[in-house]
Amino acid sequence: MGKPRKKDLPDLSHMCVTGAEIALRATPKAARNAIVEAEGALKVSVTAAPENGKATEAIRSLLAAAMGTAASNLELRRGATSRDKVFVYTGPG
């Protein structure tokens, strides 16, 4: 599977506020990469396996693509080994 096209991802550019915390629920080893906004929460599915941080990095890249920013602007605050993760946007506002 290739990378998801930008048009297949929701527009999350409104979350590009310096210091903003982005809480999400992760689903590793999914059939396809996707981001779904449901009831005010983000659900992120990635095809990567949850071993050695591969799924977390895939989530960071997918989230950055949806936000229209670089993955280096997203810092993992909580949930390195949990399905519930919190990223912080550290880039320019």
PDB file of N, CA and C in Angstrom:
ATOM      1  N   MET A   1       0.830  -1.180   0.000  1.00  0.00           N
ATOM      2  CA  MET A   1       0.000   0.000   0.000  1.00  0.00           C
ATOM      3  C   MET A   1       0.871   1.238   0.000  1.00  0.00           C
ATOM      4  N   GLY A   2       0.440   2.222  -0.777  1.00  0.00           N
ATOM      5  CA  GLY A   2       1.172   3.466  -0.829  1.00  0.00           C
ATOM      6  C   GLY A   2       0.678   4.442   0.210  1.00  0.00           C
ATOM      7  N   LYS A   3       1.257   5.621   0.175  1.00  0.00           N
ATOM      8  CA  LYS A   3       0.819   6.658   1.091  1.00  0.00           C
ATOM      9  C   LYS A   3      -0.569   7.125   0.690  1.00  0.00           C
ATOM     10  N   PRO A   4      -1.387   7.526   1.667  1.00  0.00           N
ATOM     11  CA  PRO A   4      -2.716   8.025   1.316  1.00  0.00           C
ATOM     12  C   PRO A   4      -2.596   9.368   0.599  1.00  0.00           C
ATOM     13  N   ARG A   5      -3.472   9.578  -0.372  1.00  0.00           N
ATOM     14  CA  ARG A   5      -3.469  10.845  -1.077  1.00  0.00           C
ATOM     15  C   ARG A   5      -4.036  11.917  -0.172  1.00  0.00           C
ATOM     16  N   LYS A   6      -3.572  13.141  -0.360  1.00  0.00           N
ATOM     17  CA  LYS A   6      -4.001  14.262   0.474  1.00  0.00           C
ATOM     18  C   LYS A   6      -5.515  14.431   0.419  1.00  0.00           C
ATOM     19  N   LYS A   7      -6.121  14.142  -0.746  1.00  0.00           N
ATOM     20  CA  LYS A   7      -7.564  14.326  -0.858  1.00  0.00           C
ATOM     21  C   LYS A   7      -8.349  13.287  -0.058  1.00  0.00           C
ATOM     22  N   ASP A   8      -7.706  12.181   0.319  1.00  0.00           N
ATOM     23  CA  ASP A   8      -8.371  11.147   1.108  1.00  0.00           C
ATOM     24  C   ASP A   8      -8.352  11.436   2.604  1.00  0.00           C
ATOM     25  N   LEU A   9      -7.598  12.449   3.011  1.00  0.00           N
ATOM     26  CA  LEU A   9      -7.471  12.796   4.424  1.00  0.00           C
ATOM     27  C   LEU A   9      -8.329  14.010   4.745  1.00  0.00           C
ATOM     28  N   PRO A  10      -8.860  14.095   5.964  1.00  0.00           N
ATOM     29  CA  PRO A  10      -9.619  15.297   6.341  1.00  0.00           C
ATOM     30  C   PRO A  10      -8.678  16.489   6.489  1.00  0.00           C
ATOM     31  N   ASP A  11      -9.207  17.683   6.319  1.00  0.00           N
ATOM     32  CA  ASP A  11      -8.419  18.898   6.473  1.00  0.00           C
ATOM     33  C   ASP A  11      -8.333  19.235   7.959  1.00  0.00           C
ATOM     34  N   LEU A  12      -7.160  19.036   8.532  1.00  0.00           N
ATOM     35  CA  LEU A  12      -6.951  19.314   9.957  1.00  0.00           C
ATOM     36  C   LEU A  12      -6.047  20.524  10.153  1.00  0.00           C
ATOM     37  N   SER A  13      -5.978  21.402   9.160  1.00  0.00           N
ATOM     38  CA  SER A  13      -5.087  22.559   9.251  1.00  0.00           C
ATOM     39  C   SER A  13      -5.484  23.499  10.387  1.00  0.00           C
ATOM     40  N   HIS A  14      -6.745  23.450  10.834  1.00  0.00           N
ATOM     41  CA  HIS A  14      -7.177  24.295  11.947  1.00  0.00           C
ATOM     42  C   HIS A  14      -6.507  23.901  13.262  1.00  0.00           C
ATOM     43  N   MET A  15      -5.862  22.754  13.304  1.00  0.00           N
ATOM     44  CA  MET A  15      -5.172  22.313  14.524  1.00  0.00           C
ATOM     45  C   MET A  15      -3.731  22.815  14.599  1.00  0.00           C
ATOM     46  N   CYS A  16      -3.286  23.552  13.598  1.00  0.00           N
ATOM     47  CA  CYS A  16      -1.910  24.066  13.568  1.00  0.00           C
ATOM     48  C   CYS A  16      -1.790  25.328  14.421  1.00  0.00           C
ATOM     49  N   VAL A  17      -1.991  25.182  15.699  1.00  0.00           N
ATOM     50  CA  VAL A  17      -1.850  26.266  16.664  1.00  0.00           C
ATOM     51  C   VAL A  17      -0.739  25.851  17.619  1.00  0.00           C
ATOM     52  N   THR A  18       0.285  26.689  17.751  1.00  0.00           N
ATOM     53  CA  THR A  18       1.424  26.346  18.592  1.00  0.00           C
ATOM     54  C   THR A  18       0.982  26.013  20.006  1.00  0.00           C
ATOM     55  N   GLY A  19       1.405  24.840  20.484  1.00  0.00           N
ATOM     56  CA  GLY A  19       1.067  24.385  21.831  1.00  0.00           C
ATOM     57  C   GLY A  19      -0.229  23.605  21.912  1.00  0.00           C
ATOM     58  N   ALA A  20      -0.940  23.461  20.803  1.00  0.00           N
ATOM     59  CA  ALA A  20      -2.218  22.739  20.815  1.00  0.00           C
ATOM     60  C   ALA A  20      -1.988  21.249  21.027  1.00  0.00           C
ATOM     61  N   GLU A  21      -2.769  20.666  21.929  1.00  0.00           N
ATOM     62  CA  GLU A  21      -2.696  19.228  22.174  1.00  0.00           C
ATOM     63  C   GLU A  21      -3.720  18.525  21.296  1.00  0.00           C
ATOM     64  N   ILE A  22      -3.296  17.457  20.647  1.00  0.00           N
ATOM     65  CA  ILE A  22      -4.149  16.700  19.744  1.00  0.00           C
ATOM     66  C   ILE A  22      -4.281  15.292  20.299  1.00  0.00           C
ATOM     67  N   ALA A  23      -5.437  14.991  20.867  1.00  0.00           N
ATOM     68  CA  ALA A  23      -5.697  13.668  21.435  1.00  0.00           C
ATOM     69  C   ALA A  23      -6.312  12.794  20.355  1.00  0.00           C
ATOM     70  N   LEU A  24      -5.909  11.530  20.330  1.00  0.00           N
ATOM     71  CA  LEU A  24      -6.442  10.620  19.325  1.00  0.00           C
ATOM     72  C   LEU A  24      -6.439   9.198  19.835  1.00  0.00           C
ATOM     73  N   ARG A  25      -7.201   8.367  19.151  1.00  0.00           N
ATOM     74  CA  ARG A  25      -7.271   6.928  19.445  1.00  0.00           C
ATOM     75  C   ARG A  25      -6.640   6.222  18.252  1.00  0.00           C
ATOM     76  N   ALA A  26      -5.624   5.422  18.504  1.00  0.00           N
ATOM     77  CA  ALA A  26      -4.883   4.749  17.442  1.00  0.00           C
ATOM     78  C   ALA A  26      -5.363   3.318  17.228  1.00  0.00           C
ATOM     79  N   THR A  27      -5.341   2.907  15.961  1.00  0.00           N
ATOM     80  CA  THR A  27      -5.642   1.527  15.602  1.00  0.00           C
ATOM     81  C   THR A  27      -4.520   1.031  14.698  1.00  0.00           C
ATOM     82  N   PRO A  28      -3.539   0.324  15.259  1.00  0.00           N
ATOM     83  CA  PRO A  28      -2.460  -0.217  14.429  1.00  0.00           C
ATOM     84  C   PRO A  28      -2.907  -1.485  13.702  1.00  0.00           C
ATOM     85  N   LYS A  29      -2.150  -1.871  12.690  1.00  0.00           N
ATOM     86  CA  LYS A  29      -2.406  -3.075  11.888  1.00  0.00           C
ATOM     87  C   LYS A  29      -3.803  -3.054  11.265  1.00  0.00           C
ATOM     88  N   ALA A  30      -4.223  -1.881  10.807  1.00  0.00           N
ATOM     89  CA  ALA A  30      -5.520  -1.744  10.147  1.00  0.00           C
ATOM     90  C   ALA A  30      -5.379  -2.123   8.675  1.00  0.00           C
ATOM     91  N   ALA A  31      -6.493  -2.247   8.005  1.00  0.00           N
ATOM     92  CA  ALA A  31      -6.485  -2.602   6.590  1.00  0.00           C
ATOM     93  C   ALA A  31      -5.945  -1.463   5.730  1.00  0.00           C
ATOM     94  N   ARG A  32      -6.177  -0.210   6.161  1.00  0.00           N
ATOM     95  CA  ARG A  32      -5.678   0.934   5.407  1.00  0.00           C
ATOM     96  C   ARG A  32      -5.433   2.102   6.350  1.00  0.00           C
ATOM     97  N   ASN A  33      -4.636   3.061   5.884  1.00  0.00           N
ATOM     98  CA  ASN A  33      -4.381   4.268   6.659  1.00  0.00           C
ATOM     99  C   ASN A  33      -5.563   5.210   6.516  1.00  0.00           C
ATOM    100  N   ALA A  34      -6.054   5.725   7.631  1.00  0.00           N
ATOM    101  CA  ALA A  34      -7.193   6.638   7.595  1.00  0.00           C
ATOM    102  C   ALA A  34      -7.256   7.466   8.861  1.00  0.00           C
ATOM    103  N   ILE A  35      -7.881   8.647   8.736  1.00  0.00           N
ATOM    104  CA  ILE A  35      -8.179   9.499   9.882  1.00  0.00           C
ATOM    105  C   ILE A  35      -9.673   9.796   9.827  1.00  0.00           C
ATOM    106  N   VAL A  36     -10.351   9.566  10.953  1.00  0.00           N
ATOM    107  CA  VAL A  36     -11.788   9.805  11.031  1.00  0.00           C
ATOM    108  C   VAL A  36     -12.056  10.724  12.217  1.00  0.00           C
ATOM    109  N   GLU A  37     -12.813  11.797  11.963  1.00  0.00           N
ATOM    110  CA  GLU A  37     -13.249  12.679  13.039  1.00  0.00           C
ATOM    111  C   GLU A  37     -14.639  12.229  13.454  1.00  0.00           C
ATOM    112  N   ALA A  38     -14.769  11.729  14.678  1.00  0.00           N
ATOM    113  CA  ALA A  38     -16.058  11.239  15.148  1.00  0.00           C
ATOM    114  C   ALA A  38     -16.348  11.790  16.542  1.00  0.00           C
ATOM    115  N   GLU A  39     -17.454  12.501  16.674  1.00  0.00           N
ATOM    116  CA  GLU A  39     -17.901  13.033  17.957  1.00  0.00           C
ATOM    117  C   GLU A  39     -16.826  13.851  18.664  1.00  0.00           C
ATOM    118  N   GLY A  40     -16.130  14.673  17.919  1.00  0.00           N
ATOM    119  CA  GLY A  40     -15.111  15.535  18.494  1.00  0.00           C
ATOM    120  C   GLY A  40     -13.793  14.852  18.804  1.00  0.00           C
ATOM    121  N   ALA A  41     -13.661  13.584  18.453  1.00  0.00           N
ATOM    122  CA  ALA A  41     -12.418  12.851  18.714  1.00  0.00           C
ATOM    123  C   ALA A  41     -11.826  12.369  17.389  1.00  0.00           C
ATOM    124  N   LEU A  42     -10.518  12.227  17.366  1.00  0.00           N
ATOM    125  CA  LEU A  42      -9.844  11.706  16.185  1.00  0.00           C
ATOM    126  C   LEU A  42      -9.571  10.221  16.363  1.00  0.00           C
ATOM    127  N   LYS A  43      -9.841   9.461  15.318  1.00  0.00           N
ATOM    128  CA  LYS A  43      -9.490   8.044  15.294  1.00  0.00           C
ATOM    129  C   LYS A  43      -8.569   7.842  14.107  1.00  0.00           C
ATOM    130  N   VAL A  44      -7.358   7.368  14.383  1.00  0.00           N
ATOM    131  CA  VAL A  44      -6.350   7.201  13.346  1.00  0.00           C
ATOM    132  C   VAL A  44      -6.030   5.722  13.188  1.00  0.00           C
ATOM    133  N   SER A  45      -6.165   5.218  11.976  1.00  0.00           N
ATOM    134  CA  SER A  45      -5.848   3.826  11.665  1.00  0.00           C
ATOM    135  C   SER A  45      -4.626   3.799  10.758  1.00  0.00           C
ATOM    136  N   VAL A  46      -3.659   2.948  11.097  1.00  0.00           N
ATOM    137  CA  VAL A  46      -2.458   2.808  10.274  1.00  0.00           C
ATOM    138  C   VAL A  46      -2.174   1.327  10.040  1.00  0.00           C
ATOM    139  N   THR A  47      -1.517   1.039   8.941  1.00  0.00           N
ATOM    140  CA  THR A  47      -1.211  -0.344   8.599  1.00  0.00           C
ATOM    141  C   THR A  47       0.029  -0.857   9.321  1.00  0.00           C
ATOM    142  N   ALA A  48       0.802   0.023   9.910  1.00  0.00           N
ATOM    143  CA  ALA A  48       2.044  -0.366  10.584  1.00  0.00           C
ATOM    144  C   ALA A  48       1.755  -1.169  11.858  1.00  0.00           C
ATOM    145  N   ALA A  49       2.664  -2.077  12.164  1.00  0.00           N
ATOM    146  CA  ALA A  49       2.553  -2.896  13.370  1.00  0.00           C
ATOM    147  C   ALA A  49       3.015  -2.091  14.592  1.00  0.00           C
ATOM    148  N   PRO A  50       2.440  -2.360  15.765  1.00  0.00           N
ATOM    149  CA  PRO A  50       2.814  -1.610  16.965  1.00  0.00           C
ATOM    150  C   PRO A  50       4.068  -2.159  17.635  1.00  0.00           C
ATOM    151  N   GLU A  51       5.155  -2.180  16.908  1.00  0.00           N
ATOM    152  CA  GLU A  51       6.403  -2.676  17.480  1.00  0.00           C
ATOM    153  C   GLU A  51       7.522  -1.684  17.198  1.00  0.00           C
ATOM    154  N   ASN A  52       8.317  -1.422  18.206  1.00  0.00           N
ATOM    155  CA  ASN A  52       9.454  -0.509  18.126  1.00  0.00           C
ATOM    156  C   ASN A  52       9.064   0.889  17.656  1.00  0.00           C
ATOM    157  N   GLY A  53       7.856   1.329  17.978  1.00  0.00           N
ATOM    158  CA  GLY A  53       7.430   2.677  17.641  1.00  0.00           C
ATOM    159  C   GLY A  53       7.043   2.899  16.188  1.00  0.00           C
ATOM    160  N   LYS A  54       6.937   1.841  15.402  1.00  0.00           N
ATOM    161  CA  LYS A  54       6.603   1.992  13.981  1.00  0.00           C
ATOM    162  C   LYS A  54       5.203   2.563  13.784  1.00  0.00           C
ATOM    163  N   ALA A  55       4.242   2.103  14.537  1.00  0.00           N
ATOM    164  CA  ALA A  55       2.869   2.603  14.410  1.00  0.00           C
ATOM    165  C   ALA A  55       2.787   4.063  14.846  1.00  0.00           C
ATOM    166  N   THR A  56       3.487   4.433  15.900  1.00  0.00           N
ATOM    167  CA  THR A  56       3.470   5.815  16.373  1.00  0.00           C
ATOM    168  C   THR A  56       4.050   6.749  15.322  1.00  0.00           C
ATOM    169  N   GLU A  57       5.129   6.345  14.681  1.00  0.00           N
ATOM    170  CA  GLU A  57       5.726   7.177  13.633  1.00  0.00           C
ATOM    171  C   GLU A  57       4.822   7.266  12.417  1.00  0.00           C
ATOM    172  N   ALA A  58       4.123   6.179  12.098  1.00  0.00           N
ATOM    173  CA  ALA A  58       3.177   6.208  10.984  1.00  0.00           C
ATOM    174  C   ALA A  58       2.021   7.154  11.297  1.00  0.00           C
ATOM    175  N   ILE A  59       1.566   7.149  12.541  1.00  0.00           N
ATOM    176  CA  ILE A  59       0.497   8.056  12.967  1.00  0.00           C
ATOM    177  C   ILE A  59       0.966   9.498  12.888  1.00  0.00           C
ATOM    178  N   ARG A  60       2.176   9.755  13.344  1.00  0.00           N
ATOM    179  CA  ARG A  60       2.738  11.114  13.291  1.00  0.00           C
ATOM    180  C   ARG A  60       2.795  11.615  11.846  1.00  0.00           C
ATOM    181  N   SER A  61       3.238  10.775  10.927  1.00  0.00           N
ATOM    182  CA  SER A  61       3.338  11.168   9.519  1.00  0.00           C
ATOM    183  C   SER A  61       1.969  11.410   8.899  1.00  0.00           C
ATOM    184  N   LEU A  62       1.022  10.532   9.202  1.00  0.00           N
ATOM    185  CA  LEU A  62      -0.335  10.659   8.659  1.00  0.00           C
ATOM    186  C   LEU A  62      -1.018  11.918   9.196  1.00  0.00           C
ATOM    187  N   LEU A  63      -0.879  12.168  10.476  1.00  0.00           N
ATOM    188  CA  LEU A  63      -1.466  13.349  11.103  1.00  0.00           C
ATOM    189  C   LEU A  63      -0.848  14.622  10.529  1.00  0.00           C
ATOM    190  N   ALA A  64       0.467  14.624  10.339  1.00  0.00           N
ATOM    191  CA  ALA A  64       1.152  15.784   9.766  1.00  0.00           C
ATOM    192  C   ALA A  64       0.680  16.050   8.340  1.00  0.00           C
ATOM    193  N   ALA A  65       0.465  14.999   7.562  1.00  0.00           N
ATOM    194  CA  ALA A  65      -0.027  15.169   6.192  1.00  0.00           C
ATOM    195  C   ALA A  65      -1.419  15.787   6.191  1.00  0.00           C
ATOM    196  N   ALA A  66      -2.282  15.363   7.099  1.00  0.00           N
ATOM    197  CA  ALA A  66      -3.637  15.906   7.180  1.00  0.00           C
ATOM    198  C   ALA A  66      -3.625  17.358   7.656  1.00  0.00           C
ATOM    199  N   MET A  67      -2.647  17.700   8.488  1.00  0.00           N
ATOM    200  CA  MET A  67      -2.547  19.063   9.000  1.00  0.00           C
ATOM    201  C   MET A  67      -1.817  19.983   8.036  1.00  0.00           C
ATOM    202  N   GLY A  68      -1.114  19.419   7.073  1.00  0.00           N
ATOM    203  CA  GLY A  68      -0.362  20.225   6.120  1.00  0.00           C
ATOM    204  C   GLY A  68       0.919  20.781   6.703  1.00  0.00           C
ATOM    205  N   THR A  69       1.566  20.024   7.563  1.00  0.00           N
ATOM    206  CA  THR A  69       2.799  20.467   8.208  1.00  0.00           C
ATOM    207  C   THR A  69       3.815  19.323   8.180  1.00  0.00           C
ATOM    208  N   ALA A  70       5.009  19.591   8.661  1.00  0.00           N
ATOM    209  CA  ALA A  70       6.047  18.565   8.726  1.00  0.00           C
ATOM    210  C   ALA A  70       5.846  17.701   9.970  1.00  0.00           C
ATOM    211  N   ALA A  71       6.200  16.434   9.865  1.00  0.00           N
ATOM    212  CA  ALA A  71       6.053  15.514  10.988  1.00  0.00           C
ATOM    213  C   ALA A  71       6.920  15.940  12.175  1.00  0.00           C
ATOM    214  N   SER A  72       8.004  16.645  11.915  1.00  0.00           N
ATOM    215  CA  SER A  72       8.875  17.098  13.002  1.00  0.00           C
ATOM    216  C   SER A  72       8.208  18.166  13.868  1.00  0.00           C
ATOM    217  N   ASN A  73       7.101  18.749  13.405  1.00  0.00           N
ATOM    218  CA  ASN A  73       6.372  19.741  14.194  1.00  0.00           C
ATOM    219  C   ASN A  73       5.404  19.105  15.184  1.00  0.00           C
ATOM    220  N   LEU A  74       5.302  17.786  15.180  1.00  0.00           N
ATOM    221  CA  LEU A  74       4.421  17.082  16.108  1.00  0.00           C
ATOM    222  C   LEU A  74       5.263  16.304  17.109  1.00  0.00           C
ATOM    223  N   GLU A  75       5.047  16.576  18.384  1.00  0.00           N
ATOM    224  CA  GLU A  75       5.795  15.921  19.457  1.00  0.00           C
ATOM    225  C   GLU A  75       4.834  15.049  20.258  1.00  0.00           C
ATOM    226  N   LEU A  76       5.229  13.811  20.499  1.00  0.00           N
ATOM    227  CA  LEU A  76       4.401  12.907  21.287  1.00  0.00           C
ATOM    228  C   LEU A  76       4.506  13.291  22.759  1.00  0.00           C
ATOM    229  N   ARG A  77       3.376  13.656  23.359  1.00  0.00           N
ATOM    230  CA  ARG A  77       3.358  14.059  24.763  1.00  0.00           C
ATOM    231  C   ARG A  77       3.051  12.874  25.662  1.00  0.00           C
ATOM    232  N   ARG A  78       2.033  12.059  25.294  1.00  0.00           N
ATOM    233  CA  ARG A  78       1.644  10.895  26.091  1.00  0.00           C
ATOM    234  C   ARG A  78       1.226   9.768  25.170  1.00  0.00           C
ATOM    235  N   GLY A  79       1.430   8.529  25.634  1.00  0.00           N
ATOM    236  CA  GLY A  79       0.893   7.374  24.945  1.00  0.00           C
ATOM    237  C   GLY A  79       1.843   6.656  24.019  1.00  0.00           C
ATOM    238  N   ALA A  80       3.103   6.594  24.340  1.00  0.00           N
ATOM    239  CA  ALA A  80       4.072   5.924  23.470  1.00  0.00           C
ATOM    240  C   ALA A  80       3.703   4.461  23.242  1.00  0.00           C
ATOM    241  N   THR A  81       3.182   3.795  24.250  1.00  0.00           N
ATOM    242  CA  THR A  81       2.818   2.386  24.107  1.00  0.00           C
ATOM    243  C   THR A  81       1.327   2.155  24.274  1.00  0.00           C
ATOM    244  N   SER A  82       0.552   3.215  24.255  1.00  0.00           N
ATOM    245  CA  SER A  82      -0.891   3.121  24.447  1.00  0.00           C
ATOM    246  C   SER A  82      -1.622   3.419  23.143  1.00  0.00           C
ATOM    247  N   ARG A  83      -2.871   2.992  23.050  1.00  0.00           N
ATOM    248  CA  ARG A  83      -3.684   3.328  21.880  1.00  0.00           C
ATOM    249  C   ARG A  83      -4.197   4.758  21.963  1.00  0.00           C
ATOM    250  N   ASP A  84      -4.306   5.285  23.179  1.00  0.00           N
ATOM    251  CA  ASP A  84      -4.698   6.684  23.362  1.00  0.00           C
ATOM    252  C   ASP A  84      -3.431   7.528  23.414  1.00  0.00           C
ATOM    253  N   LYS A  85      -3.282   8.419  22.429  1.00  0.00           N
ATOM    254  CA  LYS A  85      -2.065   9.215  22.313  1.00  0.00           C
ATOM    255  C   LYS A  85      -2.404  10.696  22.328  1.00  0.00           C
ATOM    256  N   VAL A  86      -1.441  11.501  22.754  1.00  0.00           N
ATOM    257  CA  VAL A  86      -1.579  12.948  22.728  1.00  0.00           C
ATOM    258  C   VAL A  86      -0.324  13.521  22.082  1.00  0.00           C
ATOM    259  N   PHE A  87      -0.527  14.227  20.957  1.00  0.00           N
ATOM    260  CA  PHE A  87       0.550  14.920  20.276  1.00  0.00           C
ATOM    261  C   PHE A  87       0.410  16.401  20.546  1.00  0.00           C
ATOM    262  N   VAL A  88       1.536  17.123  20.519  1.00  0.00           N
ATOM    263  CA  VAL A  88       1.534  18.585  20.690  1.00  0.00           C
ATOM    264  C   VAL A  88       2.140  19.177  19.440  1.00  0.00           C
ATOM    265  N   TYR A  89       1.462  20.195  18.886  1.00  0.00           N
ATOM    266  CA  TYR A  89       1.981  20.903  17.718  1.00  0.00           C
ATOM    267  C   TYR A  89       2.987  21.934  18.196  1.00  0.00           C
ATOM    268  N   THR A  90       4.235  21.843  17.707  1.00  0.00           N
ATOM    269  CA  THR A  90       5.299  22.733  18.161  1.00  0.00           C
ATOM    270  C   THR A  90       5.798  23.666  17.058  1.00  0.00           C
ATOM    271  N   GLY A  91       5.158  23.624  15.911  1.00  0.00           N
ATOM    272  CA  GLY A  91       5.598  24.442  14.782  1.00  0.00           C
ATOM    273  C   GLY A  91       5.091  25.866  14.861  1.00  0.00           C
ATOM    274  N   PRO A  92       5.337  26.624  13.807  1.00  0.00           N
ATOM    275  CA  PRO A  92       4.856  28.016  13.778  1.00  0.00           C
ATOM    276  C   PRO A  92       3.341  28.062  13.695  1.00  0.00           C
ATOM    277  N   GLY A  93       2.741  29.016  14.358  1.00  0.00           N
ATOM    278  CA  GLY A  93       1.295  29.151  14.415  1.00  0.00           C
ATOM    279  C   GLY A  93       0.806  29.905  13.249  1.00  0.00           C
TER     280      GLY A  93
END
